[in-house]
CSV table of C-alpha atoms in Angstrom, one decimal:
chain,number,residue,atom,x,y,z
A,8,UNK,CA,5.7,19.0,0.9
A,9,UNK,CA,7.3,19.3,4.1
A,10,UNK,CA,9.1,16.1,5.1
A,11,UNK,CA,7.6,17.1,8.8
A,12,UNK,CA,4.1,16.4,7.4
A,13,UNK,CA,2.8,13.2,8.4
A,14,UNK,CA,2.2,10.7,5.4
A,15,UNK,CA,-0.9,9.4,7.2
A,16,UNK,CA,-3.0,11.9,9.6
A,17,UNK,CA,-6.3,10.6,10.8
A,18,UNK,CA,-8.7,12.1,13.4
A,19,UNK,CA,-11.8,10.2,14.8
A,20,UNK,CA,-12.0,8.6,11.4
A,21,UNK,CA,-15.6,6.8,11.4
A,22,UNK,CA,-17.6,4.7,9.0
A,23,UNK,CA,-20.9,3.2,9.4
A,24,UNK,CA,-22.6,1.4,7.0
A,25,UNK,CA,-26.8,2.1,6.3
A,26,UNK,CA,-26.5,4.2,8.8
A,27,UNK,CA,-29.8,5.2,10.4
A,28,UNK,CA,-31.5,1.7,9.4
A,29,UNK,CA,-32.2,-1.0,11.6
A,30,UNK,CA,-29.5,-2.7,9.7
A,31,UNK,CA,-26.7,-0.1,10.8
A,32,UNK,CA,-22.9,-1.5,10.9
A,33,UNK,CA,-20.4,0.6,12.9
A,34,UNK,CA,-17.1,-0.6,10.9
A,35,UNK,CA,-14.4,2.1,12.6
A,36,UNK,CA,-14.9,3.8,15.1
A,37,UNK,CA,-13.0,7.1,15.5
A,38,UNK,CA,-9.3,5.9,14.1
A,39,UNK,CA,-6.7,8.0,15.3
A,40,UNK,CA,-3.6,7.2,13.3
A,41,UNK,CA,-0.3,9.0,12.6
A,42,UNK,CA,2.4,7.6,9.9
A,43,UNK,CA,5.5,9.7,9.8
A,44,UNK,CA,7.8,9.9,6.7
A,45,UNK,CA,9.8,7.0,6.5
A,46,UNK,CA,8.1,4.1,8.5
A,47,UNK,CA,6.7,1.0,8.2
A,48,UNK,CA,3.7,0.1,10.5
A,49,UNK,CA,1.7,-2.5,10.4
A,50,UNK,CA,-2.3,-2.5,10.8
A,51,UNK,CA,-3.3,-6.1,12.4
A,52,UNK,CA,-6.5,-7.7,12.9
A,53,UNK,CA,-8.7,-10.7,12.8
A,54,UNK,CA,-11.4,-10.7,9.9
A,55,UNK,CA,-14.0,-8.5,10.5
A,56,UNK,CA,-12.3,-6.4,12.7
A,57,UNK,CA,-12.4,-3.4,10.2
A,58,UNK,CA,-8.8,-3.4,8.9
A,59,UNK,CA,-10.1,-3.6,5.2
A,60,UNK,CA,-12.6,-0.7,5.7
A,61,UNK,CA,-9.7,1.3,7.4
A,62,UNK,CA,-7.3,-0.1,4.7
A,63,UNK,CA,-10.0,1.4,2.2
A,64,UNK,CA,-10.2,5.0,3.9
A,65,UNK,CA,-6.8,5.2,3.6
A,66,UNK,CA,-6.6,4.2,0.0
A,67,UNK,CA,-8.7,6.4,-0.8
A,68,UNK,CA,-11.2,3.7,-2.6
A,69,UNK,CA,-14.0,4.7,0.4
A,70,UNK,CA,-15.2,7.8,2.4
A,71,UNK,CA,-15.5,7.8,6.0
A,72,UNK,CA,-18.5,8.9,7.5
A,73,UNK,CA,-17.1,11.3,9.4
A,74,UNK,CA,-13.6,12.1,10.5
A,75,UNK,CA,-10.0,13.9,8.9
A,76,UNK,CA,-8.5,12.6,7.1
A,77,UNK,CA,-5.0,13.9,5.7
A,78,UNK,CA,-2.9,12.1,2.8
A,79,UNK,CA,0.8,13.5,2.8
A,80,UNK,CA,-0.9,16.5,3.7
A,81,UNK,CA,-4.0,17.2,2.0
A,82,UNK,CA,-7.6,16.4,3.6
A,83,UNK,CA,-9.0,13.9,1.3
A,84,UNK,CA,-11.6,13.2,3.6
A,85,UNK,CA,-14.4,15.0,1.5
A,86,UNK,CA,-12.9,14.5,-1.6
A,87,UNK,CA,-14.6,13.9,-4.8
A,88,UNK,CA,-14.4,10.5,-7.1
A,89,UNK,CA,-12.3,11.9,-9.6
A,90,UNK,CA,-10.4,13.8,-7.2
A,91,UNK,CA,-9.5,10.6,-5.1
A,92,UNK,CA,-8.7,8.8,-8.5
A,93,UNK,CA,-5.9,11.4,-8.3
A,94,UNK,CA,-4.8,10.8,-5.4
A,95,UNK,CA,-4.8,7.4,-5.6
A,96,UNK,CA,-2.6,7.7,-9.1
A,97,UNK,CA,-0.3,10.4,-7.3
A,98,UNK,CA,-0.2,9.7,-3.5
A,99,UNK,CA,-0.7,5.9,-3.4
A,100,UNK,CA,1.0,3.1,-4.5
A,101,UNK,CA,-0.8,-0.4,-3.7
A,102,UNK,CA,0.7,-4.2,-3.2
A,103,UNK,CA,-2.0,-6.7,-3.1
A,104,UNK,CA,-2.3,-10.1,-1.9
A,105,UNK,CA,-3.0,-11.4,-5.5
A,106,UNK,CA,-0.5,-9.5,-7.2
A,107,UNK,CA,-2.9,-8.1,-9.6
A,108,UNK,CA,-0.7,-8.1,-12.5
A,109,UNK,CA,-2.1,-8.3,-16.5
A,110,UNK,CA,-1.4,-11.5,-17.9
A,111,UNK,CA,-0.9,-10.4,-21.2
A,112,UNK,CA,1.8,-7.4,-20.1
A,113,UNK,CA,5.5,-8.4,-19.7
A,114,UNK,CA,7.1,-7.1,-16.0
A,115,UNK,CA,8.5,-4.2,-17.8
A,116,UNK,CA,5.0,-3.5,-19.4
A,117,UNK,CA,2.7,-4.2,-15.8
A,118,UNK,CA,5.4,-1.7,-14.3
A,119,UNK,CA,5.0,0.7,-16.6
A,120,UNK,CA,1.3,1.1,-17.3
A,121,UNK,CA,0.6,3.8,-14.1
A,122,UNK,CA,3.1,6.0,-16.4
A,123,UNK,CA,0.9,6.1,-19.2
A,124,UNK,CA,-1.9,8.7,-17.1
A,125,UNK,CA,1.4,11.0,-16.9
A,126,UNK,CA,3.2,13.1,-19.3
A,127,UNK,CA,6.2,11.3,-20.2
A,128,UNK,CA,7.8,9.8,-23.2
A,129,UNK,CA,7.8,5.9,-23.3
A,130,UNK,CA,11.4,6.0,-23.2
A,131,UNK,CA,11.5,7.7,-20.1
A,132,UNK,CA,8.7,5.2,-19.2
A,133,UNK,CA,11.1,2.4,-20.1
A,134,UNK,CA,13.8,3.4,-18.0
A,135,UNK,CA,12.4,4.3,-14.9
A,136,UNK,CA,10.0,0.6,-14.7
A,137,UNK,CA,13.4,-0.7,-15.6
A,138,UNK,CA,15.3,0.9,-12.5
A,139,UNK,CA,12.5,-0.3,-10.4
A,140,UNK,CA,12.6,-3.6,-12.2
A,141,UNK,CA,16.6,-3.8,-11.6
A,142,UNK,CA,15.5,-2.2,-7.7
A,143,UNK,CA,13.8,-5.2,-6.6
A,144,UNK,CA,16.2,-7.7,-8.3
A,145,UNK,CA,14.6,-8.5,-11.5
A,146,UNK,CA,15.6,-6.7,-14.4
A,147,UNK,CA,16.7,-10.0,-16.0
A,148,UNK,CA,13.5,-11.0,-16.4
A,149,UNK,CA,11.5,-7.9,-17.5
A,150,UNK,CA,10.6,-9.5,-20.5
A,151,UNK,CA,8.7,-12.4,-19.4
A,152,UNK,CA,5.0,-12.2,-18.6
A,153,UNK,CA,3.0,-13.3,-15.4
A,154,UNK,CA,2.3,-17.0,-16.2
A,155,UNK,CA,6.9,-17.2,-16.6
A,156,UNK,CA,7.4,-16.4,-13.1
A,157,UNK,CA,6.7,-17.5,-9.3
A,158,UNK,CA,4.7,-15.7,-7.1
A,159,UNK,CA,7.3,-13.9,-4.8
A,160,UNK,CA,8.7,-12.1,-8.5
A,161,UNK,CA,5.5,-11.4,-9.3
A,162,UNK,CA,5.0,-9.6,-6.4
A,163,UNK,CA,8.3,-7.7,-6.8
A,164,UNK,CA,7.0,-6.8,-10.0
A,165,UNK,CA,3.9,-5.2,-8.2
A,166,UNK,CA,5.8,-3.5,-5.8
A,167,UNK,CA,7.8,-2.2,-9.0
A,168,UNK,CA,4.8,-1.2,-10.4
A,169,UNK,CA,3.3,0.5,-7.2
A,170,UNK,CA,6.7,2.9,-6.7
A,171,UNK,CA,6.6,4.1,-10.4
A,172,UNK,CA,5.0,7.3,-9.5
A,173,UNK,CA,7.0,7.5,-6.5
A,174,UNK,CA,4.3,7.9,-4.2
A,175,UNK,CA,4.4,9.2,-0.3
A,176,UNK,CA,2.7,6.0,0.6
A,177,UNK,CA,2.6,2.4,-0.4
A,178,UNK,CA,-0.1,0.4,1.0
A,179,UNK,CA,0.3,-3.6,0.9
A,180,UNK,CA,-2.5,-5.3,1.8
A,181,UNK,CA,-2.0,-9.0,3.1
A,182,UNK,CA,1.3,-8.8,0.7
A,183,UNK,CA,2.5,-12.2,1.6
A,184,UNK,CA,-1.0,-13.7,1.9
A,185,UNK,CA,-0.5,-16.0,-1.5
A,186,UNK,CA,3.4,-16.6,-0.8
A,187,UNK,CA,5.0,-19.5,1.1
A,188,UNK,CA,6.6,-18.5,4.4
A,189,UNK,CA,10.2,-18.3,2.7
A,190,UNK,CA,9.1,-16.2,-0.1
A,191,UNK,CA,7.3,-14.2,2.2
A,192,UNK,CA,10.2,-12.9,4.6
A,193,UNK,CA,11.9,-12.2,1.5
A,194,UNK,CA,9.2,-9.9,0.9
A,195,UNK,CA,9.2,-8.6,4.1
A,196,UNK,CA,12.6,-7.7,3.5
A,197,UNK,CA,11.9,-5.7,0.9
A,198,UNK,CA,9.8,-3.7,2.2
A,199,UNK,CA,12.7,-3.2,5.2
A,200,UNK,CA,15.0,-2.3,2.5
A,201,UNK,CA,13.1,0.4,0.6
A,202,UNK,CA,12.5,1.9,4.3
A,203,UNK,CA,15.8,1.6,5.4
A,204,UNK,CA,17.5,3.0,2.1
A,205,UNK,CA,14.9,4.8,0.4
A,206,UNK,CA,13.4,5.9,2.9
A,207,UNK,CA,10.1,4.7,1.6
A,208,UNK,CA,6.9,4.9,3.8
A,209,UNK,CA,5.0,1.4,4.2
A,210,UNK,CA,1.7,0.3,5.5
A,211,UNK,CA,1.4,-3.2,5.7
A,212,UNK,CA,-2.1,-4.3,6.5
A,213,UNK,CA,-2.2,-8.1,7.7
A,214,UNK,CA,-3.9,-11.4,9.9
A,215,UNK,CA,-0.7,-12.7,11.1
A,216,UNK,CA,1.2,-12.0,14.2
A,217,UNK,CA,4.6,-12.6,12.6
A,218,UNK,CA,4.7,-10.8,9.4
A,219,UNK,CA,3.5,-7.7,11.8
A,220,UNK,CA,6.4,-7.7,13.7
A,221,UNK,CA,8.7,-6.8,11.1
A,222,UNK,CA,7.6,-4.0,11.0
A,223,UNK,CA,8.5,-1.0,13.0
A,224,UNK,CA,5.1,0.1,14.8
A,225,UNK,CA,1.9,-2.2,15.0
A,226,UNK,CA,-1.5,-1.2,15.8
A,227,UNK,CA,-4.5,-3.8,16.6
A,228,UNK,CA,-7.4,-3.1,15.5
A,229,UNK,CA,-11.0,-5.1,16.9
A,230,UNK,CA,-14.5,-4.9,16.7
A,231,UNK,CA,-13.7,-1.2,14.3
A,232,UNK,CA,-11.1,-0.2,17.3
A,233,UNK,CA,-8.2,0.7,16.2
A,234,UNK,CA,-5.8,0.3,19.3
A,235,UNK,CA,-2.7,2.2,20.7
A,236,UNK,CA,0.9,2.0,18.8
A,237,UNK,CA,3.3,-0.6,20.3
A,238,UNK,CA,6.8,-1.5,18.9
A,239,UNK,CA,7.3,-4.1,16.6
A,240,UNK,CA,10.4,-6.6,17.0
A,241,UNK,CA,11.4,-5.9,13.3
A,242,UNK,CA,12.6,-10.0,12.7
């Protein structure tokens, strides 16, 4: 792909929901969004302003009603369920606000378990969750489970787990949502880190004023507006 191509291309991106019925919801309403290689932008908005559909559309776990939309490149916007499983598994790599983890699993294991829909020996398996593991600072305790560790390393573990199949995109939703404000800039930090050196590409969907301006571009989205880019003050 060429590292020109915009991770995240949207053009009057639209969903309505029972459309033509008396009921008819306008959630977004003609997005226009570009995320280059390499940044990390923040969608903020109140509840119910449409920043879950739009988070949705671009996780390819919805289908606009009408719109482009482009995923490192490829239109996705008409794409079948099985195809957008694959570009979920391929493209995407997704942080959520409740970590998601299985509680049976160690670290090592929830980090690993995207690798098994791959061809690749476990041993391979094993060392690349472990260099993600080690990545985010918690190799030394890869063998404990979900219930043996506090919410911001559980959450490392999920952002571990999301970068496994080194996707173009990872796509945290409300990431520090279940974190106190401590643990939270330390994930925050995290993310500015994998940017900065890794040149990872992060969309941080979130409520709060603050944890938007780490990042480097916000938009505002209302009533299924999504509003012009502004500079964030990256704290």
């Amino acid at each position: 792909m060429n590292p020109l191509t915009p991770v995240i291309e949207t053009r009057q991106l639209r969903k309505v929901y029972l459309e033509g019925t008396e009921a008819e919801v306008v959630a977004l309403q003609g997005a226009n969004l570009t995320v280059r290689r390499g940044e990390f932008v923040a969608i903020m908005g109140p509840s119910g302003s449409g920043k879950t559909t739009l988070m949705n559309l671009l996780g390819c776990l919805d289908t606009p009603t009408s719109g482009t939309y482009l995923c490192d490149g490829e239109d996705v916007s008409t794409l079948d369920a099985e195809a957008l499983a694959q570009v979920r598994l391929h493209k995407i790599g997704f942080v959520f606000q409740q970590f998601n983890l299985l509680p049976r699993m160690t670290a090592l294991e929830n980090v690993m378990m995207p690798l098994g829909y791959v061809r690749m020996q476990r041993r391979q398996r094993r060392d690349k969750a472990m260099a993600l593991l080690e990545a985010v600072g918690l190799a030394s305790r890869a063998g404990h489970r979900p219930t043996e560790l506090s919410g911001g390393q559980q959450q490392r573990v999920s952002i571990a787990r999301a970068l496994v199949n080194d996707p173009p995109l990872l796509l945290a939703d409300e990431p520090t949502g279940a974190l106190d404000s401590h643990t939270g800039e330390e994930i925050l930090a995290l993310f500015k880190r994998l940017r900065a050196e890794e040149g990872r590409t992060v969309v941080l969907i979130t409520h709060d004023h603050h944890v938007a301006e780490h990042a480097d571009a916000i938009y505002e989205i209302h009533d299924g507006v999504l509003g012009a880019r502004r500079a964030g003050r990256q704290l």
